[in-house]
Amino acid sequence: MKKIKTIFCLVLLLSFHVGDSCSMYKVTKNGKTMVGCNEDAWRTTSHIWFEVGQNNQYGAAFTGSRWDGENGYAPQSGMNEHGLVFSRLASYHPKLITSKFNNRIQITNPTRYLKHILHSCKTVEDVKKYIEKYDQRYFIEDVFIYIERSGKYIIVEPYKILSGNDAKYVLSNFCPSITPKSAANKLERYKKGTSFLTSKIDTDLDFCRKLSDTMHVCREKIGDGTLLTSIWDSTNGAVNLYFYHQYDQTVQFNLTKELAKGNHILKIDTLFPKNAEFEKLASYQTPQNNDTIRAFLMISGLFFALCSVYFLIHFIANRKKRQIQCS
């Protein structure tokens, strides 16, 4: 009965994650590894940036759209100069208590933590040793995958690290160690990716572009969905970007050349011709992309909460008075 309840909860929660999540794949063939990442989000602030390695660390490129104050943008995917690639995906994991994690280092700055992994690790084994020092339960709503140039990969869940070396692998918004295949297939982007790779795999850009396109999301409401697709060529140190559902136009960056320019950041929508669908999304105001609306809703919520407390106290006080009067 307990197992059935767990599966039911996973299916239910996976269905709710469809609205704000991501997907990825990796393919390795003839010594070449390609990694594709789709960032599915409401945000309109997608960026790519390049950070030079300091003090014998490794330079890296990152993509992301969520601003994290003085830390800059939080990375959703990235690659360092040794061809180590990572992707971050929203996920679900029940909040368990594992005492062996209590003595680990606490993560206090997740953006710096994630960037430092790429700045300091060459291989997935390096990543595994690095992460095992920290209490990964901080990321209870995330799952990560790290892929090295050889094609080996690790999946980092809040409580487990799984290793693999399959020639092809697809991941979306679930933790593989606790998610049945039937539940994973409830996610269309995951199902489409695995189906696409059933009969053939390849590592040329055209094949990966078609696979990314197959897995991308375009929702009914004003076309929002996949904000950015990044295809990382870990063998040649390059990344191709595809912006907002347009898979006939790409911008490519060579990591070595970009790092030679020093630290810099680029707003991705400015790299492509005007996209009418994206312009419509950008003009559509929601609490997720408009600070004024978000602040108004927060203040309104606080006001109604205080009013509720006031009227509750008033109601209890009056009831006591009536009880005294009646006695």
Short mmCIF file of C-alpha atoms in Angstrom, two decimals:
data_model
loop_
_atom_site.label_atom_id
_atom_site.label_comp_id
_atom_site.label_asym_id
_atom_site.label_seq_id
_atom_site.Cartn_x
_atom_site.Cartn_y
_atom_site.Cartn_z
CA MET A 1 0.00 0.00 0.00
CA LYS A 2 2.85 2.40 0.90
CA LYS A 3 4.52 1.76 -2.48
CA ILE A 4 1.26 2.41 -4.34
CA LYS A 5 0.82 5.70 -2.50
CA THR A 6 4.38 6.74 -3.38
CA ILE A 7 3.84 6.00 -7.08
CA PHE A 8 0.52 7.86 -7.02
CA CYS A 9 2.15 10.93 -5.45
CA LEU A 10 4.98 10.85 -7.99
CA VAL A 11 2.58 10.68 -10.94
CA LEU A 12 0.50 13.51 -9.48
CA LEU A 13 3.48 15.74 -8.74
CA LEU A 14 5.12 15.05 -12.08
CA SER A 15 1.95 16.17 -13.82
CA PHE A 16 2.09 19.49 -11.93
CA HIS A 17 5.77 20.05 -12.84
CA VAL A 18 5.04 20.24 -16.56
CA GLY A 19 4.36 23.97 -16.35
CA ASP A 20 7.76 25.23 -15.20
CA SER A 21 10.40 22.65 -15.93
CA CYS A 22 13.14 21.48 -18.27
CA SER A 23 14.52 18.49 -20.14
CA MET A 24 17.87 17.23 -21.43
CA TYR A 25 19.62 14.41 -23.26
CA LYS A 26 23.14 13.20 -23.97
CA VAL A 27 24.41 11.12 -26.87
CA THR A 28 27.88 9.62 -27.30
CA LYS A 29 29.13 8.00 -30.50
CA ASN A 30 32.62 7.35 -31.89
CA GLY A 31 34.25 9.21 -29.01
CA LYS A 32 32.11 12.35 -29.36
CA THR A 33 29.58 13.52 -26.75
CA MET A 34 26.78 16.03 -27.28
CA VAL A 35 24.43 17.32 -24.58
CA GLY A 36 21.16 19.11 -25.26
CA CYS A 37 19.29 21.17 -22.66
CA ASN A 38 15.84 22.76 -22.96
CA GLU A 39 15.03 25.46 -20.43
CA ASP A 40 11.25 25.73 -20.12
CA ALA A 41 10.27 28.84 -18.17
CA TRP A 42 8.07 31.95 -18.13
CA ARG A 43 11.07 34.22 -17.67
CA THR A 44 12.21 36.45 -20.54
CA THR A 45 15.72 37.16 -19.23
CA SER A 46 17.72 34.29 -20.69
CA HIS A 47 21.51 34.90 -20.72
CA ILE A 48 24.76 33.19 -21.60
CA TRP A 49 27.91 34.20 -19.78
CA PHE A 50 31.57 33.24 -19.68
CA GLU A 51 33.73 33.11 -16.56
CA VAL A 52 37.50 32.84 -16.72
CA GLY A 53 39.08 30.41 -14.26
CA GLN A 54 40.92 32.05 -11.34
CA ASN A 55 43.77 30.56 -9.28
CA ASN A 56 44.30 27.48 -11.47
CA GLN A 57 40.57 26.88 -11.83
CA TYR A 58 38.82 26.16 -15.13
CA GLY A 59 36.97 28.61 -17.32
CA ALA A 60 33.31 27.88 -18.05
CA ALA A 61 30.20 29.02 -19.89
CA PHE A 62 26.74 29.06 -18.32
CA THR A 63 23.17 29.73 -19.39
CA GLY A 64 20.35 30.81 -17.11
CA SER A 65 17.47 33.25 -16.73
CA ARG A 66 16.79 33.62 -13.00
CA TRP A 67 18.46 36.64 -11.39
CA ASP A 68 20.08 35.91 -8.02
CA GLY A 69 21.13 39.36 -6.88
CA GLU A 70 24.84 39.91 -6.25
CA ASN A 71 25.55 36.36 -7.46
CA GLY A 72 24.34 37.19 -10.97
CA TYR A 73 22.17 34.70 -12.84
CA ALA A 74 21.64 31.21 -11.45
CA PRO A 75 23.02 28.63 -13.92
CA GLN A 76 20.62 26.16 -15.54
CA SER A 77 23.22 24.54 -17.78
CA GLY A 78 26.90 24.98 -18.55
CA MET A 79 30.23 23.55 -19.70
CA ASN A 80 33.84 24.06 -18.66
CA GLU A 81 36.98 23.99 -20.75
CA HIS A 82 37.51 20.27 -20.03
CA GLY A 83 34.16 19.40 -21.62
CA LEU A 84 32.32 18.79 -18.34
CA VAL A 85 28.64 19.68 -18.91
CA PHE A 86 25.81 20.01 -16.42
CA SER A 87 22.06 20.57 -16.47
CA ARG A 88 19.65 21.46 -13.66
CA LEU A 89 16.04 20.29 -13.77
CA ALA A 90 13.12 20.88 -11.41
CA SER A 91 12.07 17.65 -9.73
CA TYR A 92 10.32 16.11 -6.75
CA HIS A 93 11.67 14.15 -3.83
CA PRO A 94 9.96 13.43 -0.51
CA LYS A 95 11.62 15.20 2.39
CA LEU A 96 13.41 12.42 4.23
CA ILE A 97 15.73 12.66 7.22
CA THR A 98 19.11 11.02 6.74
CA SER A 99 21.44 11.43 9.71
CA LYS A 100 24.59 10.73 7.68
CA PHE A 101 24.02 14.04 5.85
CA ASN A 102 23.94 16.11 9.03
CA ASN A 103 27.74 16.32 9.31
CA ARG A 104 28.20 17.53 5.75
CA ILE A 105 28.95 21.13 4.73
CA GLN A 106 25.79 23.23 4.46
CA ILE A 107 25.11 24.95 1.12
CA THR A 108 24.52 28.65 1.83
CA ASN A 109 25.00 30.12 -1.64
CA PRO A 110 23.60 27.72 -4.27
CA THR A 111 24.55 29.83 -7.30
CA ARG A 112 28.21 30.06 -6.28
CA TYR A 113 28.20 26.41 -5.29
CA LEU A 114 26.95 25.25 -8.71
CA LYS A 115 29.36 27.48 -10.62
CA HIS A 116 32.31 26.43 -8.46
CA ILE A 117 31.74 22.77 -9.38
CA LEU A 118 32.45 23.52 -13.04
CA HIS A 119 35.35 25.79 -12.12
CA SER A 120 37.06 23.07 -10.09
CA CYS A 121 36.18 19.65 -11.59
CA LYS A 122 37.40 17.86 -14.73
CA THR A 123 35.48 14.59 -14.59
CA VAL A 124 32.26 13.21 -13.11
CA GLU A 125 34.35 11.41 -10.51
CA ASP A 126 35.71 14.80 -9.43
CA VAL A 127 32.15 16.09 -9.23
CA LYS A 128 31.03 13.12 -7.16
CA LYS A 129 33.84 13.65 -4.63
CA TYR A 130 33.06 17.37 -4.48
CA ILE A 131 29.31 16.95 -3.94
CA GLU A 132 29.69 14.21 -1.33
CA LYS A 133 31.20 16.80 1.01
CA TYR A 134 27.98 18.85 0.98
CA ASP A 135 24.43 18.42 2.21
CA GLN A 136 22.71 18.10 -1.16
CA ARG A 137 19.31 18.07 0.55
CA TYR A 138 19.34 21.83 0.01
CA PHE A 139 18.22 21.01 -3.55
CA ILE A 140 15.18 18.98 -2.49
CA GLU A 141 13.25 20.24 -5.56
CA ASP A 142 16.02 19.69 -8.11
CA VAL A 143 17.85 16.93 -9.93
CA PHE A 144 21.21 17.49 -11.66
CA ILE A 145 23.15 15.63 -14.29
CA TYR A 146 26.88 16.00 -15.02
CA ILE A 147 28.41 14.57 -18.20
CA GLU A 148 32.11 14.40 -18.99
CA ARG A 149 33.71 14.41 -22.43
CA SER A 150 34.01 10.59 -22.50
CA GLY A 151 30.22 10.24 -22.14
CA LYS A 152 30.21 9.06 -18.53
CA TYR A 153 27.63 10.80 -16.37
CA ILE A 154 26.28 11.05 -12.84
CA ILE A 155 22.77 12.00 -11.75
CA VAL A 156 22.71 13.96 -8.51
CA GLU A 157 19.55 13.64 -6.43
CA PRO A 158 19.03 15.14 -2.95
CA TYR A 159 19.94 11.81 -1.29
CA LYS A 160 21.69 9.77 -3.98
CA ILE A 161 24.25 9.95 -6.76
CA LEU A 162 23.71 7.54 -9.65
CA SER A 163 26.42 6.71 -12.21
CA GLY A 164 26.03 5.72 -15.86
CA ASN A 165 27.85 5.34 -19.13
CA ASP A 166 25.04 4.69 -21.63
CA ALA A 167 25.53 5.96 -25.15
CA LYS A 168 22.17 7.74 -24.90
CA TYR A 169 20.28 9.12 -21.94
CA VAL A 170 17.24 11.35 -21.47
CA LEU A 171 16.19 13.10 -18.26
CA SER A 172 13.37 15.40 -17.31
CA ASN A 173 11.63 16.39 -14.10
CA PHE A 174 12.03 13.37 -11.87
CA CYS A 175 14.55 11.55 -9.71
CA PRO A 176 15.31 8.23 -11.48
CA SER A 177 15.97 6.29 -8.26
CA ILE A 178 12.40 6.72 -7.00
CA THR A 179 10.41 7.15 -10.22
CA PRO A 180 8.91 4.17 -12.10
CA LYS A 181 9.24 4.20 -15.88
CA SER A 182 5.46 4.44 -16.19
CA ALA A 183 5.48 7.68 -14.15
CA ALA A 184 8.40 9.16 -16.11
CA ASN A 185 6.51 8.53 -19.34
CA LYS A 186 3.73 10.81 -18.12
CA LEU A 187 6.09 13.64 -19.09
CA GLU A 188 5.67 14.16 -22.81
CA ARG A 189 9.09 15.73 -23.37
CA TYR A 190 10.79 12.72 -21.77
CA LYS A 191 8.65 10.25 -23.69
CA LYS A 192 9.31 12.02 -27.00
CA GLY A 193 13.06 12.10 -26.36
CA THR A 194 13.35 8.40 -25.56
CA SER A 195 11.17 7.51 -28.54
CA PHE A 196 13.32 9.63 -30.87
CA LEU A 197 16.44 7.77 -29.74
CA THR A 198 14.92 4.29 -30.07
CA SER A 199 16.06 3.56 -33.60
CA LYS A 200 19.16 5.73 -34.06
CA ILE A 201 21.66 7.94 -32.30
CA ASP A 202 24.11 10.40 -33.78
CA THR A 203 26.24 13.31 -32.62
CA ASP A 204 26.08 15.73 -35.54
CA LEU A 205 24.41 19.08 -34.89
CA ASP A 206 21.48 18.46 -37.22
CA PHE A 207 20.51 15.26 -35.40
CA CYS A 208 20.73 16.98 -32.01
CA ARG A 209 18.78 19.98 -33.26
CA LYS A 210 15.94 17.71 -34.38
CA LEU A 211 16.00 15.88 -31.05
CA SER A 212 15.88 19.16 -29.11
CA ASP A 213 13.02 20.35 -31.31
CA THR A 214 11.14 17.10 -30.68
CA MET A 215 11.46 17.56 -26.92
CA HIS A 216 10.71 21.28 -26.82
CA VAL A 217 7.47 22.64 -25.37
CA CYS A 218 5.15 25.25 -26.90
CA ARG A 219 2.15 25.74 -24.65
CA GLU A 220 -1.22 27.02 -25.81
CA LYS A 221 -1.15 30.22 -23.77
CA ILE A 222 0.73 32.83 -25.84
CA GLY A 223 3.20 30.17 -26.99
CA ASP A 224 5.32 30.12 -23.85
CA GLY A 225 7.37 27.03 -23.07
CA THR A 226 10.95 26.36 -24.12
CA LEU A 227 12.74 29.65 -23.62
CA LEU A 228 16.17 28.43 -24.69
CA THR A 229 17.79 25.34 -26.17
CA SER A 230 21.52 24.87 -25.69
CA ILE A 231 23.43 22.07 -27.42
CA TRP A 232 26.86 21.55 -25.87
CA ASP A 233 29.61 19.93 -27.94
CA SER A 234 31.88 18.72 -25.14
CA THR A 235 34.43 17.26 -27.56
CA ASN A 236 35.04 20.47 -29.50
CA GLY A 237 34.24 22.96 -26.75
CA ALA A 238 31.35 24.67 -28.52
CA VAL A 239 27.72 25.50 -27.78
CA ASN A 240 24.86 26.18 -30.18
CA LEU A 241 21.88 28.19 -28.96
CA TYR A 242 18.33 28.08 -30.32
CA PHE A 243 15.90 30.69 -29.05
CA TYR A 244 12.20 30.45 -28.31
CA HIS A 245 10.91 27.69 -30.59
CA GLN A 246 12.99 28.79 -33.61
CA TYR A 247 15.08 25.80 -34.72
CA ASP A 248 16.05 27.17 -38.12
CA GLN A 249 18.37 29.81 -36.61
CA THR A 250 21.33 29.27 -34.31
CA VAL A 251 24.20 31.16 -32.73
CA GLN A 252 27.40 29.26 -31.95
CA PHE A 253 30.10 30.08 -29.42
CA ASN A 254 33.55 28.57 -29.09
CA LEU A 255 34.43 28.38 -25.41
CA THR A 256 38.18 28.93 -25.84
CA LYS A 257 37.66 32.03 -27.97
CA GLU A 258 35.06 33.48 -25.62
CA LEU A 259 37.18 32.92 -22.50
CA ALA A 260 40.05 34.73 -24.22
CA LYS A 261 37.82 37.86 -24.15
CA GLY A 262 37.57 37.70 -20.36
CA ASN A 263 34.42 37.58 -18.23
CA HIS A 264 31.35 38.72 -20.14
CA ILE A 265 27.61 38.16 -20.35
CA LEU A 266 25.15 38.36 -23.26
CA LYS A 267 21.36 38.67 -23.28
CA ILE A 268 20.23 35.90 -25.59
CA ASP A 269 17.21 37.51 -27.26
CA THR A 270 19.52 40.27 -28.56
CA LEU A 271 21.60 37.67 -30.45
CA PHE A 272 18.70 36.66 -32.70
CA PRO A 273 16.36 38.44 -35.14
CA LYS A 274 13.14 39.75 -33.58
CA ASN A 275 10.82 36.92 -32.67
CA ALA A 276 7.14 37.97 -32.75
CA GLU A 277 6.12 35.11 -30.48
CA PHE A 278 8.72 36.07 -27.89
CA GLU A 279 7.76 39.76 -28.11
CA LYS A 280 4.20 38.76 -27.27
CA LEU A 281 5.42 36.81 -24.25
CA ALA A 282 7.66 39.68 -23.13
CA SER A 283 4.70 42.10 -23.18
CA TYR A 284 2.45 39.69 -21.25
CA GLN A 285 2.72 40.79 -17.64
CA THR A 286 2.67 38.20 -14.86
CA PRO A 287 3.98 38.17 -11.27
CA GLN A 288 6.90 36.11 -12.57
CA ASN A 289 8.20 38.80 -14.91
CA ASN A 290 6.84 42.02 -13.35
CA ASP A 291 8.20 43.15 -9.97
CA THR A 292 5.37 45.65 -9.45
CA ILE A 293 2.64 43.02 -9.86
CA ARG A 294 4.56 40.59 -7.65
CA ALA A 295 5.04 43.23 -4.92
CA PHE A 296 1.35 44.22 -5.10
CA LEU A 297 0.22 40.62 -4.68
CA MET A 298 2.61 40.09 -1.76
CA ILE A 299 1.41 43.27 -0.01
CA SER A 300 -2.22 42.35 -0.69
CA GLY A 301 -1.65 38.87 0.70
CA LEU A 302 -0.01 40.31 3.81
CA PHE A 303 -2.87 42.80 4.24
CA PHE A 304 -5.54 40.09 4.01
CA ALA A 305 -3.56 37.87 6.38
CA LEU A 306 -3.35 40.65 8.98
CA CYS A 307 -7.05 41.42 8.52
CA SER A 308 -7.88 37.77 9.07
CA VAL A 309 -5.86 37.70 12.30
CA TYR A 310 -7.50 40.95 13.47
CA PHE A 311 -11.04 39.74 12.82
CA LEU A 312 -10.28 36.36 14.40
CA ILE A 313 -8.99 38.03 17.58
CA HIS A 314 -11.99 40.41 17.52
CA PHE A 315 -14.38 37.48 17.09
CA ILE A 316 -12.84 35.52 20.00
CA ALA A 317 -12.83 38.59 22.27
CA ASN A 318 -16.50 39.32 21.54
CA ARG A 319 -17.49 35.71 22.10
CA LYS A 320 -15.85 35.76 25.53
CA LYS A 321 -17.71 38.97 26.39
CA ARG A 322 -21.02 37.41 25.39
CA GLN A 323 -20.27 34.33 27.46
CA ILE A 324 -19.55 36.52 30.52
CA GLN A 325 -22.71 38.52 29.98
CA CYS A 326 -24.85 35.36 29.71
CA SER A 327 -23.37 33.75 32.84
#
